[in-house]
PDB file of C-alpha atoms in Angstrom:
ATOM      1  CA  MET A   1      80.477 138.875 122.932  1.00 45.00           C
ATOM      2  CA  LYS A   2      82.908 139.349 125.775  1.00 58.00           C
ATOM      3  CA  LYS A   3      85.111 136.509 126.273  1.00 76.00           C
ATOM      4  CA  ASP A   4      86.475 135.631 129.869  1.00 78.00           C
ATOM      5  CA  LYS A   5      89.964 135.574 130.889  1.00 87.00           C
ATOM      6  CA  VAL A   6      91.372 132.119 130.685  1.00 93.00           C
ATOM      7  CA  THR A   7      93.836 130.647 132.924  1.00 95.00           C
ATOM      8  CA  TYR A   8      96.160 127.470 133.327  1.00 94.00           C
ATOM      9  CA  GLU A   9      94.381 126.293 136.374  1.00 94.00           C
ATOM     10  CA  HIS A  10      90.712 126.756 135.034  1.00 92.00           C
ATOM     11  CA  PHE A  11      91.512 126.278 131.276  1.00 95.00           C
ATOM     12  CA  THR A  12      88.239 124.922 129.725  1.00 92.00           C
ATOM     13  CA  GLY A  13      89.259 125.067 125.907  1.00 94.00           C
ATOM     14  CA  ASP A  14      90.278 127.872 123.358  1.00 96.00           C
ATOM     15  CA  PRO A  15      87.482 130.528 123.575  1.00 95.00           C
ATOM     16  CA  PHE A  16      88.166 131.401 119.801  1.00 95.00           C
ATOM     17  CA  ALA A  17      87.655 127.843 118.537  1.00 91.00           C
ATOM     18  CA  GLY A  18      84.943 129.226 116.251  1.00 86.00           C
ATOM     19  CA  LEU A  19      86.287 132.207 115.047  1.00 87.00           C
ATOM     20  CA  GLN A  20      86.183 132.909 111.243  1.00 77.00           C
ATOM     21  CA  THR A  21      89.336 132.882 109.466  1.00 71.00           C
ATOM     22  CA  ASP A  22      88.424 135.049 106.448  1.00 81.00           C
ATOM     23  CA  ASN A  23      90.418 138.142 107.424  1.00 92.00           C
ATOM     24  CA  GLU A  24      93.787 136.936 109.084  1.00 94.00           C
ATOM     25  CA  VAL A  25      94.848 140.384 110.116  1.00 96.00           C
ATOM     26  CA  LYS A  26      91.271 141.314 112.005  1.00 95.00           C
ATOM     27  CA  GLN A  27      91.429 137.748 113.464  1.00 95.00           C
ATOM     28  CA  ALA A  28      95.015 138.118 114.859  1.00 97.00           C
ATOM     29  CA  LEU A  29      94.178 141.713 116.213  1.00 97.00           C
ATOM     30  CA  GLU A  30      91.002 140.214 117.932  1.00 96.00           C
ATOM     31  CA  VAL A  31      92.961 137.799 119.530  1.00 97.00           C
ATOM     32  CA  LEU A  32      95.552 139.912 120.816  1.00 98.00           C
ATOM     33  CA  ARG A  33      93.224 142.754 121.962  1.00 97.00           C
ATOM     34  CA  TRP A  34      91.355 139.920 124.263  1.00 97.00           C
ATOM     35  CA  ALA A  35      94.897 138.778 125.376  1.00 97.00           C
ATOM     36  CA  TYR A  36      96.103 142.266 126.660  1.00 97.00           C
ATOM     37  CA  ASP A  37      92.515 143.294 127.960  1.00 96.00           C
ATOM     38  CA  SER A  38      92.423 139.818 129.650  1.00 96.00           C
ATOM     39  CA  TYR A  39      96.088 139.808 131.274  1.00 96.00           C
ATOM     40  CA  GLY A  40      97.408 143.382 131.071  1.00 94.00           C
ATOM     41  CA  GLU A  41     100.816 143.341 132.643  1.00 93.00           C
ATOM     42  CA  SER A  42     100.743 139.817 132.987  1.00 95.00           C
ATOM     43  CA  ILE A  43     101.389 138.689 129.506  1.00 96.00           C
ATOM     44  CA  VAL A  44     104.754 138.554 127.644  1.00 95.00           C
ATOM     45  CA  TYR A  45     105.621 138.146 124.361  1.00 96.00           C
ATOM     46  CA  ALA A  46     108.497 135.746 123.724  1.00 92.00           C
ATOM     47  CA  CYS A  47     109.877 136.841 120.167  1.00 94.00           C
ATOM     48  CA  SER A  48     112.665 135.380 118.156  1.00 91.00           C
ATOM     49  CA  PHE A  49     112.579 138.278 115.707  1.00 95.00           C
ATOM     50  CA  GLY A  50     111.740 135.801 112.516  1.00 92.00           C
ATOM     51  CA  ALA A  51     109.244 136.741 109.973  1.00 94.00           C
ATOM     52  CA  GLU A  52     106.241 136.069 112.295  1.00 95.00           C
ATOM     53  CA  GLY A  53     107.814 137.964 115.175  1.00 96.00           C
ATOM     54  CA  ILE A  54     108.077 141.000 112.911  1.00 97.00           C
ATOM     55  CA  VAL A  55     104.590 140.859 111.861  1.00 98.00           C
ATOM     56  CA  LEU A  56     103.662 140.133 115.778  1.00 98.00           C
ATOM     57  CA  ILE A  57     105.450 143.052 117.026  1.00 98.00           C
ATOM     58  CA  ASP A  58     103.567 145.531 114.629  1.00 98.00           C
ATOM     59  CA  LEU A  59     100.386 144.116 115.529  1.00 98.00           C
ATOM     60  CA  ILE A  60     100.720 144.171 119.084  1.00 98.00           C
ATOM     61  CA  SER A  61     101.942 147.651 118.797  1.00 98.00           C
ATOM     62  CA  LYS A  62      98.643 148.824 117.688  1.00 97.00           C
ATOM     63  CA  ILE A  63      96.969 147.555 120.778  1.00 97.00           C
ATOM     64  CA  LYS A  64      99.825 148.067 123.407  1.00 97.00           C
ATOM     65  CA  SER A  65     102.617 150.235 122.463  1.00 96.00           C
ATOM     66  CA  ASP A  66     104.705 149.810 125.635  1.00 97.00           C
ATOM     67  CA  ALA A  67     104.090 145.795 125.647  1.00 97.00           C
ATOM     68  CA  ARG A  68     106.845 143.580 127.260  1.00 96.00           C
ATOM     69  CA  ILE A  69     108.838 141.632 124.551  1.00 96.00           C
ATOM     70  CA  VAL A  70     111.291 139.119 125.411  1.00 95.00           C
ATOM     71  CA  PHE A  71     114.225 137.729 123.251  1.00 94.00           C
ATOM     72  CA  LEU A  72     116.210 134.682 124.433  1.00 93.00           C
ATOM     73  CA  ASP A  73     119.644 136.042 124.014  1.00 93.00           C
ATOM     74  CA  THR A  74     121.273 132.705 123.662  1.00 92.00           C
ATOM     75  CA  GLY A  75     124.633 134.475 122.888  1.00 93.00           C
ATOM     76  CA  VAL A  76     125.046 132.600 119.709  1.00 92.00           C
ATOM     77  CA  HIS A  77     122.445 134.233 117.546  1.00 94.00           C
ATOM     78  CA  PHE A  78     123.445 135.618 114.057  1.00 93.00           C
ATOM     79  CA  GLN A  79     124.606 139.154 113.934  1.00 96.00           C
ATOM     80  CA  GLU A  80     121.847 139.998 111.528  1.00 96.00           C
ATOM     81  CA  THR A  81     119.409 139.141 114.209  1.00 96.00           C
ATOM     82  CA  TYR A  82     120.930 141.724 116.579  1.00 96.00           C
ATOM     83  CA  ASP A  83     121.076 144.370 114.056  1.00 97.00           C
ATOM     84  CA  LEU A  84     117.422 143.655 113.255  1.00 98.00           C
ATOM     85  CA  ILE A  85     116.412 144.097 117.109  1.00 97.00           C
ATOM     86  CA  GLU A  86     118.000 147.479 116.762  1.00 98.00           C
ATOM     87  CA  LYS A  87     116.191 148.631 113.883  1.00 98.00           C
ATOM     88  CA  VAL A  88     112.768 147.497 115.753  1.00 98.00           C
ATOM     89  CA  GLN A  89     113.726 149.155 118.712  1.00 97.00           C
ATOM     90  CA  LYS A  90     114.186 152.554 116.614  1.00 97.00           C
ATOM     91  CA  ARG A  91     110.898 151.871 115.170  1.00 98.00           C
ATOM     92  CA  TYR A  92     108.812 151.112 118.172  1.00 98.00           C
ATOM     93  CA  PRO A  93     110.565 153.011 121.031  1.00 97.00           C
ATOM     94  CA  ASN A  94     107.862 152.371 123.431  1.00 97.00           C
ATOM     95  CA  LEU A  95     107.898 148.735 123.442  1.00 97.00           C
ATOM     96  CA  ASN A  96     109.888 147.249 126.245  1.00 97.00           C
ATOM     97  CA  ILE A  97     112.249 144.634 124.707  1.00 97.00           C
ATOM     98  CA  GLU A  98     114.340 142.810 126.998  1.00 95.00           C
ATOM     99  CA  LEU A  99     117.293 140.669 125.922  1.00 96.00           C
ATOM    100  CA  LYS A 100     116.991 137.581 128.397  1.00 94.00           C
ATOM    101  CA  LYS A 101     120.384 136.108 128.646  1.00 94.00           C
ATOM    102  CA  PRO A 102     120.853 132.497 130.195  1.00 93.00           C
ATOM    103  CA  GLU A 103     122.586 132.106 133.685  1.00 92.00           C
ATOM    104  CA  LEU A 104     125.521 130.459 132.264  1.00 92.00           C
ATOM    105  CA  THR A 105     127.902 132.346 129.743  1.00 92.00           C
ATOM    106  CA  LEU A 106     129.298 130.424 126.827  1.00 91.00           C
ATOM    107  CA  ASP A 107     132.675 130.020 128.712  1.00 94.00           C
ATOM    108  CA  GLN A 108     130.949 128.641 131.855  1.00 93.00           C
ATOM    109  CA  GLN A 109     128.849 126.349 129.963  1.00 89.00           C
ATOM    110  CA  ALA A 110     131.837 125.012 128.137  1.00 92.00           C
ATOM    111  CA  LYS A 111     133.796 124.394 131.269  1.00 93.00           C
ATOM    112  CA  THR A 112     130.785 122.325 132.879  1.00 92.00           C
ATOM    113  CA  TYR A 113     129.386 120.594 129.685  1.00 90.00           C
ATOM    114  CA  GLY A 114     132.410 120.764 127.106  1.00 87.00           C
ATOM    115  CA  ASP A 115     132.740 122.879 124.120  1.00 90.00           C
ATOM    116  CA  GLU A 116     130.085 123.470 121.738  1.00 88.00           C
ATOM    117  CA  LEU A 117     127.450 121.643 123.619  1.00 89.00           C
ATOM    118  CA  TRP A 118     124.842 122.261 120.479  1.00 82.00           C
ATOM    119  CA  ASN A 119     127.041 119.728 118.520  1.00 84.00           C
ATOM    120  CA  LYS A 120     126.958 117.051 121.355  1.00 84.00           C
ATOM    121  CA  ASN A 121     123.338 117.317 122.954  1.00 86.00           C
ATOM    122  CA  PRO A 122     121.369 120.225 121.435  1.00 85.00           C
ATOM    123  CA  ASP A 123     118.569 119.550 123.767  1.00 86.00           C
ATOM    124  CA  GLN A 124     120.468 120.151 126.811  1.00 87.00           C
ATOM    125  CA  CYS A 125     121.869 123.302 124.992  1.00 89.00           C
ATOM    126  CA  CYS A 126     118.221 124.472 124.430  1.00 88.00           C
ATOM    127  CA  TYR A 127     117.256 123.899 127.836  1.00 89.00           C
ATOM    128  CA  ILE A 128     120.371 126.008 129.226  1.00 90.00           C
ATOM    129  CA  ARG A 129     119.904 128.786 126.869  1.00 90.00           C
ATOM    130  CA  LYS A 130     116.302 128.919 126.023  1.00 88.00           C
ATOM    131  CA  ILE A 131     114.136 127.073 127.977  1.00 87.00           C
ATOM    132  CA  LYS A 132     115.307 127.940 131.396  1.00 89.00           C
ATOM    133  CA  PRO A 133     115.542 131.847 130.649  1.00 88.00           C
ATOM    134  CA  LEU A 134     112.007 131.863 129.491  1.00 85.00           C
ATOM    135  CA  GLU A 135     111.005 129.811 132.598  1.00 86.00           C
ATOM    136  CA  ASP A 136     112.537 132.905 134.261  1.00 88.00           C
ATOM    137  CA  ALA A 137     110.887 135.407 132.060  1.00 86.00           C
ATOM    138  CA  LEU A 138     107.445 134.117 132.509  1.00 86.00           C
ATOM    139  CA  SER A 139     107.647 133.891 136.158  1.00 82.00           C
ATOM    140  CA  GLY A 140     104.583 135.623 137.597  1.00 79.00           C
ATOM    141  CA  ALA A 141     103.181 135.906 133.958  1.00 88.00           C
ATOM    142  CA  THR A 142      99.671 134.428 133.573  1.00 94.00           C
ATOM    143  CA  ALA A 143     100.013 134.025 129.774  1.00 96.00           C
ATOM    144  CA  TRP A 144     102.431 134.450 126.836  1.00 94.00           C
ATOM    145  CA  ILE A 145     102.304 135.058 123.136  1.00 96.00           C
ATOM    146  CA  SER A 146     103.878 132.987 120.364  1.00 93.00           C
ATOM    147  CA  GLY A 147     103.974 133.286 116.753  1.00 93.00           C
ATOM    148  CA  LEU A 148     103.100 129.606 115.923  1.00 91.00           C
ATOM    149  CA  ARG A 149     101.551 128.817 112.700  1.00 92.00           C
ATOM    150  CA  ARG A 150      99.956 125.557 111.731  1.00 91.00           C
ATOM    151  CA  GLU A 151     101.545 125.215 108.757  1.00 88.00           C
ATOM    152  CA  GLN A 152     104.928 125.507 110.053  1.00 80.00           C
ATOM    153  CA  SER A 153     105.520 121.842 110.991  1.00 78.00           C
ATOM    154  CA  PRO A 154     103.376 118.568 111.714  1.00 82.00           C
ATOM    155  CA  SER A 155     103.898 119.414 115.549  1.00 79.00           C
ATOM    156  CA  ARG A 156     102.392 122.777 115.300  1.00 83.00           C
ATOM    157  CA  SER A 157      99.378 121.752 113.160  1.00 85.00           C
ATOM    158  CA  ARG A 158      96.903 121.429 115.898  1.00 88.00           C
ATOM    159  CA  THR A 159      97.859 124.752 117.608  1.00 93.00           C
ATOM    160  CA  ASN A 160      94.758 126.788 118.722  1.00 95.00           C
ATOM    161  CA  PHE A 161      94.397 130.459 119.295  1.00 96.00           C
ATOM    162  CA  VAL A 162      94.486 129.942 123.045  1.00 97.00           C
ATOM    163  CA  ASN A 163      96.401 126.836 124.421  1.00 95.00           C
ATOM    164  CA  LYS A 164      96.950 125.150 127.801  1.00 94.00           C
ATOM    165  CA  ASP A 165     100.752 125.153 128.064  1.00 90.00           C
ATOM    166  CA  GLU A 166     102.050 122.482 130.129  1.00 88.00           C
ATOM    167  CA  ARG A 167     105.766 123.127 129.436  1.00 81.00           C
ATOM    168  CA  PHE A 168     105.634 126.639 131.493  1.00 84.00           C
ATOM    169  CA  LYS A 169     102.308 126.053 133.353  1.00 89.00           C
ATOM    170  CA  SER A 170     100.523 128.963 131.606  1.00 92.00           C
ATOM    171  CA  VAL A 171      98.457 130.093 128.856  1.00 95.00           C
ATOM    172  CA  LYS A 172      99.966 130.335 125.309  1.00 95.00           C
ATOM    173  CA  VAL A 173      98.133 132.731 122.831  1.00 97.00           C
ATOM    174  CA  CYS A 174      98.869 132.126 119.224  1.00 97.00           C
ATOM    175  CA  PRO A 175      97.254 134.814 116.966  1.00 97.00           C
ATOM    176  CA  LEU A 176      98.805 133.787 113.809  1.00 96.00           C
ATOM    177  CA  ILE A 177      97.785 129.884 113.550  1.00 94.00           C
ATOM    178  CA  HIS A 178      96.222 130.273 110.220  1.00 93.00           C
ATOM    179  CA  TRP A 179      98.545 132.711 108.472  1.00 95.00           C
ATOM    180  CA  THR A 180     100.387 131.106 105.544  1.00 93.00           C
ATOM    181  CA  TRP A 181     104.054 132.000 104.938  1.00 92.00           C
ATOM    182  CA  ASP A 182     103.058 133.826 101.886  1.00 94.00           C
ATOM    183  CA  PHE A 183     100.477 135.973 103.859  1.00 96.00           C
ATOM    184  CA  VAL A 184     103.275 136.515 106.459  1.00 96.00           C
ATOM    185  CA  TRP A 185     105.409 138.191 103.614  1.00 96.00           C
ATOM    186  CA  GLN A 186     102.431 139.963 102.029  1.00 97.00           C
ATOM    187  CA  TYR A 187     101.936 141.683 105.304  1.00 98.00           C
ATOM    188  CA  ILE A 188     105.857 142.797 105.680  1.00 98.00           C
ATOM    189  CA  ARG A 189     105.914 144.215 102.205  1.00 98.00           C
ATOM    190  CA  LEU A 190     102.646 146.029 102.561  1.00 98.00           C
ATOM    191  CA  ASN A 191     103.539 147.618 105.740  1.00 98.00           C
ATOM    192  CA  ASN A 192     107.519 148.095 104.729  1.00 98.00           C
ATOM    193  CA  LEU A 193     108.400 146.253 107.963  1.00 98.00           C
ATOM    194  CA  ASP A 194     112.364 145.581 108.697  1.00 98.00           C
ATOM    195  CA  TYR A 195     112.960 141.726 108.719  1.00 97.00           C
ATOM    196  CA  ASN A 196     116.111 139.728 109.269  1.00 96.00           C
ATOM    197  CA  GLU A 197     118.302 139.715 106.052  1.00 95.00           C
ATOM    198  CA  LEU A 198     118.929 135.946 106.310  1.00 92.00           C
ATOM    199  CA  HIS A 199     115.333 135.466 104.850  1.00 91.00           C
ATOM    200  CA  ASP A 200     116.625 136.506 101.742  1.00 92.00           C
ATOM    201  CA  GLN A 201     119.702 134.123 101.745  1.00 90.00           C
ATOM    202  CA  GLY A 202     117.428 131.037 102.142  1.00 87.00           C
ATOM    203  CA  TYR A 203     116.559 130.934 105.822  1.00 85.00           C
ATOM    204  CA  PRO A 204     112.898 130.651 106.547  1.00 82.00           C
ATOM    205  CA  SER A 205     113.516 129.806 110.121  1.00 81.00           C
ATOM    206  CA  ILE A 206     116.304 131.428 112.163  1.00 87.00           C
ATOM    207  CA  GLY A 207     117.619 130.268 115.535  1.00 87.00           C
ATOM    208  CA  CYS A 208     120.962 130.288 117.007  1.00 90.00           C
ATOM    209  CA  MET A 209     123.931 130.190 114.399  1.00 86.00           C
ATOM    210  CA  PRO A 210     125.373 126.775 115.028  1.00 83.00           C
ATOM    211  CA  CYS A 211     122.053 125.197 114.461  1.00 84.00           C
ATOM    212  CA  THR A 212     120.576 127.011 111.485  1.00 84.00           C
ATOM    213  CA  PHE A 213     120.899 126.342 107.930  1.00 81.00           C
ATOM    214  CA  PRO A 214     119.266 127.322 104.808  1.00 79.00           C
ATOM    215  CA  GLU A 215     116.905 125.328 103.077  1.00 75.00           C
ATOM    216  CA  ASP A 216     114.047 125.234 100.457  1.00 58.00           C
ATOM    217  CA  GLY A 217     110.648 126.291 101.541  1.00 54.00           C
ATOM    218  CA  ASP A 218     109.047 127.797 104.767  1.00 48.00           C
ATOM    219  CA  GLY A 219     109.441 124.861 107.295  1.00 56.00           C
ATOM    220  CA  ARG A 220     112.010 124.235 109.787  1.00 46.00           C
ATOM    221  CA  SER A 221     114.125 121.215 108.389  1.00 53.00           C
ATOM    222  CA  GLY A 222     117.266 123.511 108.303  1.00 49.00           C
ATOM    223  CA  ARG A 223     117.242 123.750 111.999  1.00 51.00           C
ATOM    224  CA  TRP A 224     119.683 121.120 114.085  1.00 48.00           C
ATOM    225  CA  LYS A 225     120.658 119.196 111.021  1.00 51.00           C
ATOM    226  CA  GLY A 226     121.996 115.714 111.534  1.00 45.00           C
ATOM    227  CA  PHE A 227     119.863 115.303 114.748  1.00 48.00           C
ATOM    228  CA  ASN A 228     116.189 113.974 114.675  1.00 47.00           C
ATOM    229  CA  LYS A 229     115.123 117.533 116.060  1.00 46.00           C
ATOM    230  CA  THR A 230     113.013 120.355 114.744  1.00 46.00           C
ATOM    231  CA  GLU A 231     111.883 122.187 117.903  1.00 47.00           C
ATOM    232  CA  CYS A 232     113.908 123.800 120.791  1.00 46.00           C
ATOM    233  CA  GLY A 233     111.531 122.588 123.411  1.00 43.00           C
ATOM    234  CA  LEU A 234     109.850 125.750 123.988  1.00 50.00           C
ATOM    235  CA  HIS A 235     106.589 124.240 122.446  1.00 45.00           C
ATOM    236  CA  THR A 236     106.800 120.797 123.513  1.00 51.00           C
ATOM    237  CA  PRO A 237     105.977 119.103 126.844  1.00 53.00           C
ATOM    238  CA  GLY A 238     108.611 117.508 128.813  1.00 50.00           C
ATOM    239  CA  ASN A 239     112.081 118.392 130.143  1.00 44.00           C
ATOM    240  CA  PRO A 240     114.852 118.065 127.393  1.00 40.00           C
ATOM    241  CA  GLU A 241     117.334 118.347 130.371  1.00 39.00           C
ATOM    242  CA  ALA A 242     116.479 114.973 131.684  1.00 30.00           C
TER     243      ALA A 242
END
């Protein structure tokens, strides 16, 4: 049965609420196919190039080979992340991968807020270098795609396939919500996908270099150590700048 397009202004719930979870790949492809059929050029995939991101890029390439993918280039990512992006660009040459930079360079940020803002006020740093750039990238877009999985953290455990996104006043599509960490890696290995080498060094969740540390498991406790913070703010309501 054909599902109608969902918009932020007329959001009535997740059209895939009853979708069966016995085949994660077919499930994700069905959600992605609906998303690109519904939104066309008005949907953006915001990719961090973590393990989930590599899976989604491969799935998206099967549905829309020239899809728009945005990477929030904060200027303080690991070199391994930039190396991976180059490999992905070669493997999927038709994808429209944009490295979106903040308005402020690191030097300009330091002059205004002091050196290493991430060590003093990581919420503000995330707002300047990630949230505001994504706001700009989503300008004019009706929906965006994210690789959130329910098992990643308590704050993500109620994520649906299609969500009303109060942060960016848009629709957020999350095709991998039922995927486990083991299944993500099963897919990567089965399809011989490139991935960030830091995953082999104990980094399950990879973000900016100053705020990412190795950890045991597959969660986000290795992010922003020393702060009561596990999210940059892209997936939480409210304005961390305030």
